[in-house]
JSON list of C-alpha atoms in Angstrom, two decimals:
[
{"chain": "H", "resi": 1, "resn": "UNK", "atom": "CA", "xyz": [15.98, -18.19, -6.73]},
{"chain": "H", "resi": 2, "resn": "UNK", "atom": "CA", "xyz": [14.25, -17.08, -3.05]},
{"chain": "H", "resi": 3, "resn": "UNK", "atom": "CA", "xyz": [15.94, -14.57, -1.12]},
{"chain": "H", "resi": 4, "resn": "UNK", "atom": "CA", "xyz": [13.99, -14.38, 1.71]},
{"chain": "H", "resi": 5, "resn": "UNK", "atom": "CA", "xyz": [12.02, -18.13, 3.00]},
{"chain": "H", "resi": 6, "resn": "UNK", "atom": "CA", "xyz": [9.23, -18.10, 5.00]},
{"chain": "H", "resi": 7, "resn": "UNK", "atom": "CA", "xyz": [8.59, -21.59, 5.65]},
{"chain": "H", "resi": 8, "resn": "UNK", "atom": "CA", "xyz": [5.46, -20.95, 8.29]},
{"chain": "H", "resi": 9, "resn": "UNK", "atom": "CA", "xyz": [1.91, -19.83, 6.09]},
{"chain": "H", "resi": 10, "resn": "UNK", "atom": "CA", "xyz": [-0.05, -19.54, 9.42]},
{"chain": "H", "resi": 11, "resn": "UNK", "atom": "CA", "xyz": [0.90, -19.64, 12.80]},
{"chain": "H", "resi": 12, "resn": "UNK", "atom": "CA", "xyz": [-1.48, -19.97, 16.53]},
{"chain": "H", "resi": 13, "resn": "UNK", "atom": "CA", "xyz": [-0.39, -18.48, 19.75]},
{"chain": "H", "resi": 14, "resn": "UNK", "atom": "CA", "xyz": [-2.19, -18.11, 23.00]},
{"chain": "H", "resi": 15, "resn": "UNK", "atom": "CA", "xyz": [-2.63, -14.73, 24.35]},
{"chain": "H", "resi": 16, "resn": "UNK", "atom": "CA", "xyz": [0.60, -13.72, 26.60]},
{"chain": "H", "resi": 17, "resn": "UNK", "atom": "CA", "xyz": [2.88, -16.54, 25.54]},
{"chain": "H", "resi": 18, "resn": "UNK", "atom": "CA", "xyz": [5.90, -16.03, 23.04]},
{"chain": "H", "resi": 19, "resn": "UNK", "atom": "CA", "xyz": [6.14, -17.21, 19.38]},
{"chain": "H", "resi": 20, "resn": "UNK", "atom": "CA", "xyz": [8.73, -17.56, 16.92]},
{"chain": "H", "resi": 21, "resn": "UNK", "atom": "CA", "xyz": [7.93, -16.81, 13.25]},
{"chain": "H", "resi": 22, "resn": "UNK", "atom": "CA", "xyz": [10.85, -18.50, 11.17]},
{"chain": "H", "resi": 23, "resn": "UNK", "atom": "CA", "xyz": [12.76, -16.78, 7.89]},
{"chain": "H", "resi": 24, "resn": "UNK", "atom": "CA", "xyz": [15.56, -17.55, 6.35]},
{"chain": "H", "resi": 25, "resn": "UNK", "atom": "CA", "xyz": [17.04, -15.51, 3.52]},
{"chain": "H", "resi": 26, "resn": "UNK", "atom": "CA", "xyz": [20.14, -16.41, 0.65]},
{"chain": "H", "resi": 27, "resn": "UNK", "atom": "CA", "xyz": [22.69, -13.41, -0.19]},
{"chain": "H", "resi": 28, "resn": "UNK", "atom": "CA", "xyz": [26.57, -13.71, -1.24]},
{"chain": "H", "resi": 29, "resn": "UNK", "atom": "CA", "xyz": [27.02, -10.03, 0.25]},
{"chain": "H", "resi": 30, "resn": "UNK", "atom": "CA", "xyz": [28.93, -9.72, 3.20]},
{"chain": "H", "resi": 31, "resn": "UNK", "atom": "CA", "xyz": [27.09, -6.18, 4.23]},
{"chain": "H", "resi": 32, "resn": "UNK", "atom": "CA", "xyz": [23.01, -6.75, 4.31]},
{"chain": "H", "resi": 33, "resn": "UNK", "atom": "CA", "xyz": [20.17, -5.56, 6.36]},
{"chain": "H", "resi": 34, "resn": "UNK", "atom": "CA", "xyz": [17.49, -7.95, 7.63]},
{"chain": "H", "resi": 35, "resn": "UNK", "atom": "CA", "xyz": [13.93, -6.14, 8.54]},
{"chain": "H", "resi": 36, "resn": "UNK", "atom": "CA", "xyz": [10.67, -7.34, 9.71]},
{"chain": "H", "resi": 37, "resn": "UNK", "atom": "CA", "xyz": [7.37, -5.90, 9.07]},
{"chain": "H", "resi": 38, "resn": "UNK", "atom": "CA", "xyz": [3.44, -6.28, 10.83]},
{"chain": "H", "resi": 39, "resn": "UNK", "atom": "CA", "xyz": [0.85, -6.13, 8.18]},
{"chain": "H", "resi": 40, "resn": "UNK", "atom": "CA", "xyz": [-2.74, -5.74, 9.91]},
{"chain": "H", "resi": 41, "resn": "UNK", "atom": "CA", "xyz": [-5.73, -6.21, 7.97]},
{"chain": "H", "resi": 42, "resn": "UNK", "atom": "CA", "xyz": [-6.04, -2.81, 7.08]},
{"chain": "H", "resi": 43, "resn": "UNK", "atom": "CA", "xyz": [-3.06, -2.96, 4.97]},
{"chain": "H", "resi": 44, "resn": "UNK", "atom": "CA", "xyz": [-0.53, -0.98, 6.22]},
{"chain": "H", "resi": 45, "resn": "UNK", "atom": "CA", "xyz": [2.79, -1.95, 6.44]},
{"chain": "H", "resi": 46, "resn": "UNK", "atom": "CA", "xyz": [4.26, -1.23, 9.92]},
{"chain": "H", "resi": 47, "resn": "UNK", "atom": "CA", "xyz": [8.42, -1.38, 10.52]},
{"chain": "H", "resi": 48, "resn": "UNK", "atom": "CA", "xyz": [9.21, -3.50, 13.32]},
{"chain": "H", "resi": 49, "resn": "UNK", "atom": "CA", "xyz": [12.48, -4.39, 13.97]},
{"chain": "H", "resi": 50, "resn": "UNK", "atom": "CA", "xyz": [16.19, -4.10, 11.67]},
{"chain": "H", "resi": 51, "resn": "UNK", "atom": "CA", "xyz": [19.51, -6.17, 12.00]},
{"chain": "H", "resi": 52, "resn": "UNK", "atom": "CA", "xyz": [22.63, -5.40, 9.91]},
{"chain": "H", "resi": 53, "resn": "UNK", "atom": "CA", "xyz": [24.86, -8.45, 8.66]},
{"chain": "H", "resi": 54, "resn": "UNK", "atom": "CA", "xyz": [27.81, -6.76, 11.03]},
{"chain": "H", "resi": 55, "resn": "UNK", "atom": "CA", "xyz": [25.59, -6.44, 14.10]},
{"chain": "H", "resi": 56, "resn": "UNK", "atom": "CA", "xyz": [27.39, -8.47, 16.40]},
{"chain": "H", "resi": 57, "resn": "UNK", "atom": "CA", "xyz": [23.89, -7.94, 19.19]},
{"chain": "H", "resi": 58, "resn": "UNK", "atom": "CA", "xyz": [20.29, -9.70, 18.11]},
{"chain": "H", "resi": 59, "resn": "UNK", "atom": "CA", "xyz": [18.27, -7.07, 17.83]},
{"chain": "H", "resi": 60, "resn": "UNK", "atom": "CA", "xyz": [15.55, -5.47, 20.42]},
{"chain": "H", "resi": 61, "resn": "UNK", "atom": "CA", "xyz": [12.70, -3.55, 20.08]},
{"chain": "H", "resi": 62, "resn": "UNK", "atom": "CA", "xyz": [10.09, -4.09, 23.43]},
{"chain": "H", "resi": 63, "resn": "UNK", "atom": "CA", "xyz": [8.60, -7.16, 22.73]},
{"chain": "H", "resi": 64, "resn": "UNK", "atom": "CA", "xyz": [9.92, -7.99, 19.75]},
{"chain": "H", "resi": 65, "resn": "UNK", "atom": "CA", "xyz": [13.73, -9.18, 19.15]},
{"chain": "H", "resi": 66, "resn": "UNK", "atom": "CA", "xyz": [15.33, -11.15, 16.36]},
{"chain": "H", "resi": 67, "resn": "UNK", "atom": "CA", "xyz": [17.38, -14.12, 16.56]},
{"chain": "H", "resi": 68, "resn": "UNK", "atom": "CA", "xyz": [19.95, -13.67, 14.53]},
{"chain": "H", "resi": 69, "resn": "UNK", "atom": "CA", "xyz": [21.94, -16.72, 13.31]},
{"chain": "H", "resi": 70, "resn": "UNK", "atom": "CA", "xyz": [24.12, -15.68, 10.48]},
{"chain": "H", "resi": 71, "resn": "UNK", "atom": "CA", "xyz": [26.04, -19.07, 9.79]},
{"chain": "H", "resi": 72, "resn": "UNK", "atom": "CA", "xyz": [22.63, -20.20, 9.05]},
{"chain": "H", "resi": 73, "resn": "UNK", "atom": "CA", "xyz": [21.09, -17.77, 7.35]},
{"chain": "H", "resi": 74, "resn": "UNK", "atom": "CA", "xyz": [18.26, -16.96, 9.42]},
{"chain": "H", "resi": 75, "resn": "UNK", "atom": "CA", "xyz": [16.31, -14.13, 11.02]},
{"chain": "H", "resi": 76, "resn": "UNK", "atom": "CA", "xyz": [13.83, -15.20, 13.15]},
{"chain": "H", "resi": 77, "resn": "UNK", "atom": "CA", "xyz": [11.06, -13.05, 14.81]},
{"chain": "H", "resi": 78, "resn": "UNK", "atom": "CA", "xyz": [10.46, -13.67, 18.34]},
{"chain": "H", "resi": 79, "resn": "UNK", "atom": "CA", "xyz": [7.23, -11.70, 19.99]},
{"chain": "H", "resi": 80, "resn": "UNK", "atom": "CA", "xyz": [7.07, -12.18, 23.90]},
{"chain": "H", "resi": 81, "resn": "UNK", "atom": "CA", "xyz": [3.92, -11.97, 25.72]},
{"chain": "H", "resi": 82, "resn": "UNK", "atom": "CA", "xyz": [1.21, -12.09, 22.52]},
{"chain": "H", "resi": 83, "resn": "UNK", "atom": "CA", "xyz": [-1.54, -9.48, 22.80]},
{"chain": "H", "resi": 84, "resn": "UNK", "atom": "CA", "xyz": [-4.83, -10.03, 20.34]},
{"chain": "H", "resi": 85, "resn": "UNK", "atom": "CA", "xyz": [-3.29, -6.99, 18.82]},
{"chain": "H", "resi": 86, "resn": "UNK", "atom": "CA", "xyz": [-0.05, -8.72, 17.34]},
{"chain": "H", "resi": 87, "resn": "UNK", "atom": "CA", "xyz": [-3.03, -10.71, 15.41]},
{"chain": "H", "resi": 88, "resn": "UNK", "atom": "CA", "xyz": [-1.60, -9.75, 11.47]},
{"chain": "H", "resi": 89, "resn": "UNK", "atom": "CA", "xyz": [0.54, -10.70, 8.93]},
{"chain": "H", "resi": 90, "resn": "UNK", "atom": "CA", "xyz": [4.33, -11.02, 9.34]},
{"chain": "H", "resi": 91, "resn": "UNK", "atom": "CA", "xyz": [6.85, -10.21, 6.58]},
{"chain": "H", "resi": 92, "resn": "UNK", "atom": "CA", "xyz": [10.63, -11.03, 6.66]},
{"chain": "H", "resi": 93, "resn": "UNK", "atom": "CA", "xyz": [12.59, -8.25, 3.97]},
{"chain": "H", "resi": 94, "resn": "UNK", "atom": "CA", "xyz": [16.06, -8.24, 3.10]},
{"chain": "H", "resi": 95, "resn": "UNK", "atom": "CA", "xyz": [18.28, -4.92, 2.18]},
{"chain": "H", "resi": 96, "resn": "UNK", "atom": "CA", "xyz": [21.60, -6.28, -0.31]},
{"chain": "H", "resi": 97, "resn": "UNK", "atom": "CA", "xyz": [24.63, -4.52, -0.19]},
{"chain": "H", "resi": 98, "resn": "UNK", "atom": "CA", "xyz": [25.46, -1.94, 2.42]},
{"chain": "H", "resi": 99, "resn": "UNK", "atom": "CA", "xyz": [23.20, 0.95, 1.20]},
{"chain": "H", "resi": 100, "resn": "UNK", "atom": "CA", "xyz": [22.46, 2.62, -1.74]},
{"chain": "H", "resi": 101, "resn": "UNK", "atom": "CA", "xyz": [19.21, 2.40, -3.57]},
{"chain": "H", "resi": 102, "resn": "UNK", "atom": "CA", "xyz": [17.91, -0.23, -0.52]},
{"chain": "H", "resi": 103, "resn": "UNK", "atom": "CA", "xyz": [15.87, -2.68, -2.50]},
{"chain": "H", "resi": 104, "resn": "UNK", "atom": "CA", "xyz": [13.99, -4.68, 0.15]},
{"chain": "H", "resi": 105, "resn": "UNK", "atom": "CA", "xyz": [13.34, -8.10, -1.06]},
{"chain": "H", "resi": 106, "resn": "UNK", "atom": "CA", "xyz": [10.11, -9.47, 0.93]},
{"chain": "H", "resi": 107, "resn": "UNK", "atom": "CA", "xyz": [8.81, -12.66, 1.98]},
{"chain": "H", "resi": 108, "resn": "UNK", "atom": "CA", "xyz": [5.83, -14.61, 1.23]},
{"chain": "H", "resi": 109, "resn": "UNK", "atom": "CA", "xyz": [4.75, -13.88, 4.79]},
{"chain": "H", "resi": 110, "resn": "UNK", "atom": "CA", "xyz": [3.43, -15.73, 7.96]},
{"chain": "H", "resi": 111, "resn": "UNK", "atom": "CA", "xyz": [-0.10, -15.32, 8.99]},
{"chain": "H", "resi": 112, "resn": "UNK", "atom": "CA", "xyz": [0.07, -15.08, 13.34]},
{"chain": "H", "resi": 113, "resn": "UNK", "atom": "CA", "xyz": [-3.39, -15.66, 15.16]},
{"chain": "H", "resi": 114, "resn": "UNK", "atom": "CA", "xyz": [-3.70, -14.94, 18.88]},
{"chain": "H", "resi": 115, "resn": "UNK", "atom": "CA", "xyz": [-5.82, -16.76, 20.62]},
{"chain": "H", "resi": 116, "resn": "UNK", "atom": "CA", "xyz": [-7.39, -15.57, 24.23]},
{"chain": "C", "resi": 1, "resn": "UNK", "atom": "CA", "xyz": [7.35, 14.12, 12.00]},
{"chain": "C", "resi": 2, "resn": "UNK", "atom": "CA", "xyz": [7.34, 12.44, 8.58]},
{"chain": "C", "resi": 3, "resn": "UNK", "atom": "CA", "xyz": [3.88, 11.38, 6.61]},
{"chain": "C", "resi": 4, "resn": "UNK", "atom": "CA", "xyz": [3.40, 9.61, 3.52]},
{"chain": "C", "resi": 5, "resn": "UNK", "atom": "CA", "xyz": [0.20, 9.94, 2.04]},
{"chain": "C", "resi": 6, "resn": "UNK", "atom": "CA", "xyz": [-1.77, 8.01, -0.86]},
{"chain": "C", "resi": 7, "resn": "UNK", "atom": "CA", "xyz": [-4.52, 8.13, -3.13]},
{"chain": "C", "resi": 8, "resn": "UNK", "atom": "CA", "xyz": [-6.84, 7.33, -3.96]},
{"chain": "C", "resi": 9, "resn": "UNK", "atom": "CA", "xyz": [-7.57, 4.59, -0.97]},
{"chain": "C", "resi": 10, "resn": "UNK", "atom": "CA", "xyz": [-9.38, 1.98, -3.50]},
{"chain": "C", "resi": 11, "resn": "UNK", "atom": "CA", "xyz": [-9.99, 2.14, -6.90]},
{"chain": "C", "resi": 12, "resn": "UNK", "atom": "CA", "xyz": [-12.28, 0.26, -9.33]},
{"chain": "C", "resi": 13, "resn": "UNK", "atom": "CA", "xyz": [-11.34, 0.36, -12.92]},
{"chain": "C", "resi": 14, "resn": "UNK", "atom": "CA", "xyz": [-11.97, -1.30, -16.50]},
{"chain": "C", "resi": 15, "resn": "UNK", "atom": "CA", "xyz": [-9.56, -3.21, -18.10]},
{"chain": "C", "resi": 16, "resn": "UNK", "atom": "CA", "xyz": [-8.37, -0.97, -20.55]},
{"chain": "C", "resi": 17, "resn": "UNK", "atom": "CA", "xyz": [-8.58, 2.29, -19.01]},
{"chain": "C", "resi": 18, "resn": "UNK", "atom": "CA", "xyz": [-5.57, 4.70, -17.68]},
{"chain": "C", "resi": 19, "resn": "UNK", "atom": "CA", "xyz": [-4.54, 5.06, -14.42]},
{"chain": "C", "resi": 20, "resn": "UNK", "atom": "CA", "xyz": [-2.52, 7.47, -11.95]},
{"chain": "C", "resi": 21, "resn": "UNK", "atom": "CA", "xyz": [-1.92, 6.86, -8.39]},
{"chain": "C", "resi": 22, "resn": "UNK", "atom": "CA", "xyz": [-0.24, 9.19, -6.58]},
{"chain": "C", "resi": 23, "resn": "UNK", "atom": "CA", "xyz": [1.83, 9.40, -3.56]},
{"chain": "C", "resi": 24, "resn": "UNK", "atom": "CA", "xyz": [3.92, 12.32, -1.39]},
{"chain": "C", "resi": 25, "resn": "UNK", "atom": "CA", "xyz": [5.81, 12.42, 1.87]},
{"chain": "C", "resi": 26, "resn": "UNK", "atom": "CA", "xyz": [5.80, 15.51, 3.99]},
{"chain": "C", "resi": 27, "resn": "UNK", "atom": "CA", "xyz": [8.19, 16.21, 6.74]},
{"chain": "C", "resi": 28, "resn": "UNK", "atom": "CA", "xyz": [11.56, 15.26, 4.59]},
{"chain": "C", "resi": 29, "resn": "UNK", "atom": "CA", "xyz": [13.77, 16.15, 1.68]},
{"chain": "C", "resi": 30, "resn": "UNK", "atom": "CA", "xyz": [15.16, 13.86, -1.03]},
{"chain": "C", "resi": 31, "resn": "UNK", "atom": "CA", "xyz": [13.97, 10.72, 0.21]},
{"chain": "C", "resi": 32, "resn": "UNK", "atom": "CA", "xyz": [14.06, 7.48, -2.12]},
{"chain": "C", "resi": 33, "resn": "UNK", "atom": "CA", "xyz": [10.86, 6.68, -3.24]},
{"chain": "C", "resi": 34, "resn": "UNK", "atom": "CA", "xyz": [9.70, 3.05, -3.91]},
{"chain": "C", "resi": 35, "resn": "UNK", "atom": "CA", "xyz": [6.11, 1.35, -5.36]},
{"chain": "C", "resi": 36, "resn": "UNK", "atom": "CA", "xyz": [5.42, -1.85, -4.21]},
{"chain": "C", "resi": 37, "resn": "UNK", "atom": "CA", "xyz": [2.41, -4.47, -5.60]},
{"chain": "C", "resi": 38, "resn": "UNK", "atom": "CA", "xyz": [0.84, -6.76, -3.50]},
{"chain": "C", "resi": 39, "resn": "UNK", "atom": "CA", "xyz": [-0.79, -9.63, -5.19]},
{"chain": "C", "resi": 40, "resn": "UNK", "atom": "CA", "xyz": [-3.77, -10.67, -2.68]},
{"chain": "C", "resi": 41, "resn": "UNK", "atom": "CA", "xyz": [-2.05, -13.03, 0.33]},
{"chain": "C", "resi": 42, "resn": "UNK", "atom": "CA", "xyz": [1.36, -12.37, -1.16]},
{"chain": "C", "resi": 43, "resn": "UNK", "atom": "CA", "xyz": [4.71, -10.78, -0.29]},
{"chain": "C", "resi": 44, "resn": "UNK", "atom": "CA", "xyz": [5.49, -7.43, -1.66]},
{"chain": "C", "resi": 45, "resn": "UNK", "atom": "CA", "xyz": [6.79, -7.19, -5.10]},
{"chain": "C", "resi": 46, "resn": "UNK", "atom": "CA", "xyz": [9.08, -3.80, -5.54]},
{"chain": "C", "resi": 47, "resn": "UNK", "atom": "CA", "xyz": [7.90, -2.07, -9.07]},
{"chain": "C", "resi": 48, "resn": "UNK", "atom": "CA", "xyz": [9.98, 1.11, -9.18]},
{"chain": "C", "resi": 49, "resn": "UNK", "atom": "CA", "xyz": [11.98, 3.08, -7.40]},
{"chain": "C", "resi": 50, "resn": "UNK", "atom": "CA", "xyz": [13.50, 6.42, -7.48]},
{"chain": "C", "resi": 51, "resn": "UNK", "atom": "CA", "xyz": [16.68, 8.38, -5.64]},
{"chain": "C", "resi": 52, "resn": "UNK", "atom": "CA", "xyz": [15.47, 11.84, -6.60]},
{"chain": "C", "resi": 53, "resn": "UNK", "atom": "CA", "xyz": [13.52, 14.06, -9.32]},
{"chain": "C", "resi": 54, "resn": "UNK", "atom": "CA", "xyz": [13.15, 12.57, -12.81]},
{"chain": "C", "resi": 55, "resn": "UNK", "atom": "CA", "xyz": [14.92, 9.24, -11.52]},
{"chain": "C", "resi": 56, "resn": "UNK", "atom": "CA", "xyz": [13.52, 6.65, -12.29]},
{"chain": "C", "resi": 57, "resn": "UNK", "atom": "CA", "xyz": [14.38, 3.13, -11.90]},
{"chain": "C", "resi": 58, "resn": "UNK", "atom": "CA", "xyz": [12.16, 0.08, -13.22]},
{"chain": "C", "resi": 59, "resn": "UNK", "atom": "CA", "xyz": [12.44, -3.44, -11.41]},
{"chain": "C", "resi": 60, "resn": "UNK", "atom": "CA", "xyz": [9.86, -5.37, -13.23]},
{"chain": "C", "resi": 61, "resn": "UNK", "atom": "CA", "xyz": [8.64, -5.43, -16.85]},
{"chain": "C", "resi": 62, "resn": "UNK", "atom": "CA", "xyz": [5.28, -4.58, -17.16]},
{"chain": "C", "resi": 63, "resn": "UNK", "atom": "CA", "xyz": [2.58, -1.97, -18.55]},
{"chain": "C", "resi": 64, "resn": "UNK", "atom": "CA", "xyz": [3.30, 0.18, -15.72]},
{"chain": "C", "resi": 65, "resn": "UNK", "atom": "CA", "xyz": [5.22, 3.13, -15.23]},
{"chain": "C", "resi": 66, "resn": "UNK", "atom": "CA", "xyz": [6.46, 5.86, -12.92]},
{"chain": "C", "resi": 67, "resn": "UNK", "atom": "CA", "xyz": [7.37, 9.26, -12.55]},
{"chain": "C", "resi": 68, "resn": "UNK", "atom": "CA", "xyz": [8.68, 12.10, -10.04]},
{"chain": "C", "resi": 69, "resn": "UNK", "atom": "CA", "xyz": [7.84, 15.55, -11.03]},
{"chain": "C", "resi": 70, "resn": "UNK", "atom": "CA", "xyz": [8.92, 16.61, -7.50]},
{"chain": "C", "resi": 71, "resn": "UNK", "atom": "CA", "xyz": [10.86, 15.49, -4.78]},
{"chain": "C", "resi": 72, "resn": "UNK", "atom": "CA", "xyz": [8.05, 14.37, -2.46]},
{"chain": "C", "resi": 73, "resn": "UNK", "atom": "CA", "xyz": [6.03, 12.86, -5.09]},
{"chain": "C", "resi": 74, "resn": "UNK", "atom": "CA", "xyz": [5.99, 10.20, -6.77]},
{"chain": "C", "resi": 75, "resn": "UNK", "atom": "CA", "xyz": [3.13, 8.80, -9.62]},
{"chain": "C", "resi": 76, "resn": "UNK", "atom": "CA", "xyz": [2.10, 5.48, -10.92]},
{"chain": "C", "resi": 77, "resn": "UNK", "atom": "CA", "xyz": [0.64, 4.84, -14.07]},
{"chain": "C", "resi": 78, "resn": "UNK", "atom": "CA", "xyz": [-0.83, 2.99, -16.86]},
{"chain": "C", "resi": 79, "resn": "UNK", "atom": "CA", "xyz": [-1.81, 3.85, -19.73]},
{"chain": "C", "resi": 80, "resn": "UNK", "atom": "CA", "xyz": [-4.04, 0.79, -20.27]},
{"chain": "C", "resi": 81, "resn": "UNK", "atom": "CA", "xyz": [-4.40, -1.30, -17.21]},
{"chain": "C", "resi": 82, "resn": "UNK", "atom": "CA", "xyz": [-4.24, -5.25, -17.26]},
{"chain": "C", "resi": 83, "resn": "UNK", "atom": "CA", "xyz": [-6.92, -7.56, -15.06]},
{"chain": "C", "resi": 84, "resn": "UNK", "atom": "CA", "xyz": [-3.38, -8.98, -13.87]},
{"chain": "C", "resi": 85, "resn": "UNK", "atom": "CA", "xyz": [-3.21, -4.98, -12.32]},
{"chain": "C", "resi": 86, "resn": "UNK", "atom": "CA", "xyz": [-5.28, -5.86, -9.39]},
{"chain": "C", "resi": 87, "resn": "UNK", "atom": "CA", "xyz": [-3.80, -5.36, -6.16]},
{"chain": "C", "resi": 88, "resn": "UNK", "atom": "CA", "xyz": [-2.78, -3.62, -3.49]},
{"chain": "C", "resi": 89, "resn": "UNK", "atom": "CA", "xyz": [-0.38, -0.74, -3.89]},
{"chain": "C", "resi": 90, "resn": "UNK", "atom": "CA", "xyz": [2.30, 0.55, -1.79]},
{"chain": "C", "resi": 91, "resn": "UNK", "atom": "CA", "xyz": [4.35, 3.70, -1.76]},
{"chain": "C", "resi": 92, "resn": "UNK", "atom": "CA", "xyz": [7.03, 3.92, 0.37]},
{"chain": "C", "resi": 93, "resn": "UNK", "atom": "CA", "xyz": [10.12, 6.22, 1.42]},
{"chain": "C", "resi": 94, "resn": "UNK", "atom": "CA", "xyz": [13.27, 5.76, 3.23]},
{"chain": "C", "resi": 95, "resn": "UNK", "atom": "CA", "xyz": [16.05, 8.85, 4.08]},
{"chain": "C", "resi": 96, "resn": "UNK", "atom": "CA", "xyz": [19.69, 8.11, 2.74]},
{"chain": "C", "resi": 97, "resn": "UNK", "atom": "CA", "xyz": [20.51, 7.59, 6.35]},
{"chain": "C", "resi": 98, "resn": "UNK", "atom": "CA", "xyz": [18.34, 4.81, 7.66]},
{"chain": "C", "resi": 99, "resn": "UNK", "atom": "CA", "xyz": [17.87, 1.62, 6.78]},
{"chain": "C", "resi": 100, "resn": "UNK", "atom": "CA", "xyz": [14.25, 0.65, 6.83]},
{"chain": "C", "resi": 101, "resn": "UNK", "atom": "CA", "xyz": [11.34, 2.12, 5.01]},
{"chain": "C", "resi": 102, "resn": "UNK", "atom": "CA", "xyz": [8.27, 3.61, 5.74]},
{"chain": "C", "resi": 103, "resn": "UNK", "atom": "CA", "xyz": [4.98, 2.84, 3.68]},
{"chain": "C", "resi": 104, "resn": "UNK", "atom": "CA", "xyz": [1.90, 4.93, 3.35]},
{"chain": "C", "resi": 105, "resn": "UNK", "atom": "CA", "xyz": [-1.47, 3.65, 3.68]},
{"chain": "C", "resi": 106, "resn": "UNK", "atom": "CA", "xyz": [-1.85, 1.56, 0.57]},
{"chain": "C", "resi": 107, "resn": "UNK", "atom": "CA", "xyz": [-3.89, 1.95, -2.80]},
{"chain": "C", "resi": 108, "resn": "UNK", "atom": "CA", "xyz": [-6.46, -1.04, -3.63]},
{"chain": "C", "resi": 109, "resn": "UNK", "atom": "CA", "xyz": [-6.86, -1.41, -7.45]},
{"chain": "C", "resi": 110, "resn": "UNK", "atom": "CA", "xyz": [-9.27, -3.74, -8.95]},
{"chain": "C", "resi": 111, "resn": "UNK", "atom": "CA", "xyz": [-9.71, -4.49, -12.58]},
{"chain": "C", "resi": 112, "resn": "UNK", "atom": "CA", "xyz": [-12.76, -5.25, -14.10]}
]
């Protein structure tokens, strides 16, 4: 079964506006860790922003901030203020358990475009 | 500050042939280790991982396999690789006291 849902392939902002890139994971742990990750086209996998299940505060890191709704299962990404730069791909991971070995589980991924 | 390192950057290889990719992290001490595959516009898949020297833990059945002579390095390798090989590669390493982890610059493998 999928953990971690990322419903979006490919998503289109215009430069300086804000866009929400949707995931949605499935866990039966109480104690998890939600992450999200930029993947330019060079490959590199670039840390963005974490949330623990018991973080009681969405997340905030500059422009980027998660919106956290754990009733629903979901961990959205929200970049203000798009720059050509934030042009990559977008990956939604999920840590089970409160530590330990810290398996991430990915998502498929979201595709972002910025437009001028 | 800490670095993770990788190589080779891309690699080009028959099917049938060995192969070692290698990976270390300076600036840290017994960090877990992790190898990732990346099937071309796909998620990551996590292949191994490791929580210190000779530790090795295996995720996925496969003709892969891994190793960690020392703590800051960890190898990936086949004995004979698969055209189903192909992809991108991904070493990572995260400190027992943080959450996320942090990848290195990636390994492209194609099999001919």
């Amino acid at each position: 079964a999928q953990k971690i849902t990322q419903t979006q392939p490919g998503m289109f902002v215009q430069e300086k506006e804000a866009v929400t890139l949707d995931c949605t994971y499935d866990t039966s742990d109480q104690s998890y860790g939600l992450f999200w990750y930029k993947q330019p086209s060079s490959g590199e996998m670039i840390f963005l922003i974490y949330q623990g299940s018991y973080d009681e505060q969405n997340a905030t890191e500059g422009r980027y901030s998660l919106n956290f709704q754990k009733a629903r299962k979901s961990a959205n990404l929200v970049i203000s203020a798009s720059q050509l730069g934030d042009s990559a791909m977008y990956f939604c991971a999920m840590r089970e358990g409160p530590g330990g070995y810290n398996k991430l589980i990915f998502g498929a991924g979201t595709r972002l475009a910025v437009h001028p | 500050s800490q670095t993770i390192h990788q190589w080779p950057a891309t690699l080009v290889q028959p099917v049938g042939s060995p192969l070692s990719l290698e990976c270390t992290v300076e600036g840290t001490s017994n960090p877990n280790l992790y190898w990732y595959r990346q099937a071309a516009g796909r998620g990551l898949q996590l292949l191994f991982y490791s929580v210190g020297i000779g530790q090795i833990s295996s995720e996925v059945p496969q003709n892969l396999s891994a190793s960690r002579p020392q703590d800051r390095q960890f190898i990936l390798s086949s004995k004979k690789l698969l055209l189903s090989d192909s992809g991108f590669y991904l070493c990572a390493w995260r400190t027992s006291g943080s959450g996320e982890q942090f990848f290195g610059p990636g390994t492209r493998l194609t099999v001919l």
